[in-house]
Short mmCIF file of C-alpha atoms in Angstrom, two decimals:
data_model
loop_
_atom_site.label_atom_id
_atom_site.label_comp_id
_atom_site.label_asym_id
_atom_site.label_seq_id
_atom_site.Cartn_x
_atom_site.Cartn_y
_atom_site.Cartn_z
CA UNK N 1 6.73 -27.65 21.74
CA UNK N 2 4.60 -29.94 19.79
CA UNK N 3 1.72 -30.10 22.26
CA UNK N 4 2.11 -26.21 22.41
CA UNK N 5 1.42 -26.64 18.82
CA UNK N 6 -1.77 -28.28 19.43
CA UNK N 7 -2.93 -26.43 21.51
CA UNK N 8 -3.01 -23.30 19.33
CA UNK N 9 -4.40 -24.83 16.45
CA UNK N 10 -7.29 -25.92 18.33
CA UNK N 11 -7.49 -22.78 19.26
CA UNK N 12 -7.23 -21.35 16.04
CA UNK N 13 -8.43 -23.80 13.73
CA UNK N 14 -10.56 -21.69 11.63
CA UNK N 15 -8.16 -18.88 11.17
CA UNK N 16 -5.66 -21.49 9.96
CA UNK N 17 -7.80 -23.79 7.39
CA UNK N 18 -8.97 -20.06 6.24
CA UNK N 19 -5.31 -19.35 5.53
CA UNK N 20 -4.62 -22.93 4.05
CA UNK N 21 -7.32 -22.96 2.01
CA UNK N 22 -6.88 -19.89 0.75
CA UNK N 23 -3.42 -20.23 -0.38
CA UNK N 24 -4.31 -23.60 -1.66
CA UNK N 25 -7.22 -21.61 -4.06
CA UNK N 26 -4.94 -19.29 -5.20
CA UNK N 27 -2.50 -22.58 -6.32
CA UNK N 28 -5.35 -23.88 -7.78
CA UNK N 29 -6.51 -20.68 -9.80
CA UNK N 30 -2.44 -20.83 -11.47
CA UNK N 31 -2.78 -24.19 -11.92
CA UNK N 32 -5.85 -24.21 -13.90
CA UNK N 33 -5.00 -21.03 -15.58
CA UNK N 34 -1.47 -22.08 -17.10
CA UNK N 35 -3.98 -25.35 -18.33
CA UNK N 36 -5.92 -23.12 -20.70
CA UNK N 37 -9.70 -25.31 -19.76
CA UNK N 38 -12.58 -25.32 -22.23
CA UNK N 39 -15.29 -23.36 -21.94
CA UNK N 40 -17.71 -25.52 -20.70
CA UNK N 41 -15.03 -26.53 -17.88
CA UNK N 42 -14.59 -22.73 -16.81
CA UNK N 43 -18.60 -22.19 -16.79
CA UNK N 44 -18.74 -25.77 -14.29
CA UNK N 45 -15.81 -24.16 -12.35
CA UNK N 46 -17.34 -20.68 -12.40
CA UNK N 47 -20.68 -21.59 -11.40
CA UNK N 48 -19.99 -21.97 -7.51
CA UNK N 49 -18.09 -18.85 -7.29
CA UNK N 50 -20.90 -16.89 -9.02
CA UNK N 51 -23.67 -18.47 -6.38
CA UNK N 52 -20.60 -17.34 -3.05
CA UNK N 53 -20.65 -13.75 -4.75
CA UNK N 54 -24.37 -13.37 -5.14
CA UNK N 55 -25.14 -14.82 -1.90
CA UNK N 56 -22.81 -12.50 -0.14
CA UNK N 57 -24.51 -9.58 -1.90
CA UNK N 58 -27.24 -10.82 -1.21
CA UNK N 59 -26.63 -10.91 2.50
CA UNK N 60 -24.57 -7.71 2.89
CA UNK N 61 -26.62 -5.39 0.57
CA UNK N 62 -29.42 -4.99 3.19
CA UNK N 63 -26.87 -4.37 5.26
CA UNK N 64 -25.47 -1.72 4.07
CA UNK N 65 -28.95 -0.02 3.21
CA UNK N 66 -29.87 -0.22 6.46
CA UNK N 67 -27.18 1.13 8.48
CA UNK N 68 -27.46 4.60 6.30
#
């Protein structure tokens, strides 16, 4: 059973440290919510999410113009 185990997640080690990960941002987002950080810790904290959401407009964007 165990190596069975193994065997998937080697398999599907992306789809599961997607699925961990995510989860474990979601904690995180609760976590540091119910804290109530200071400004300047939200802007430090918000600054990599900003760049993710840019870049993936960035990159879909063109995309989308050119498939209509």
């Amino acid at each position: 059973r165990m190596r069975r185990c193994c065997v998937w997640l080697r398999k599907n080690l992306l789809l599961a440290l997607t699925i961990i990960f995510a989860f474990g941002g979601v904690g995180c987002g609760f976590c540091l919510r119910s804290m109530k950080p200071s400004i300047v810790t939200v802007e430090v904290i918000n600054l990599p999410g900003e760049l993710f959401m840019r870049m993936l407009q960035m990159t879909m964007l063109p995309l989308i113009t050119s498939s209509i």
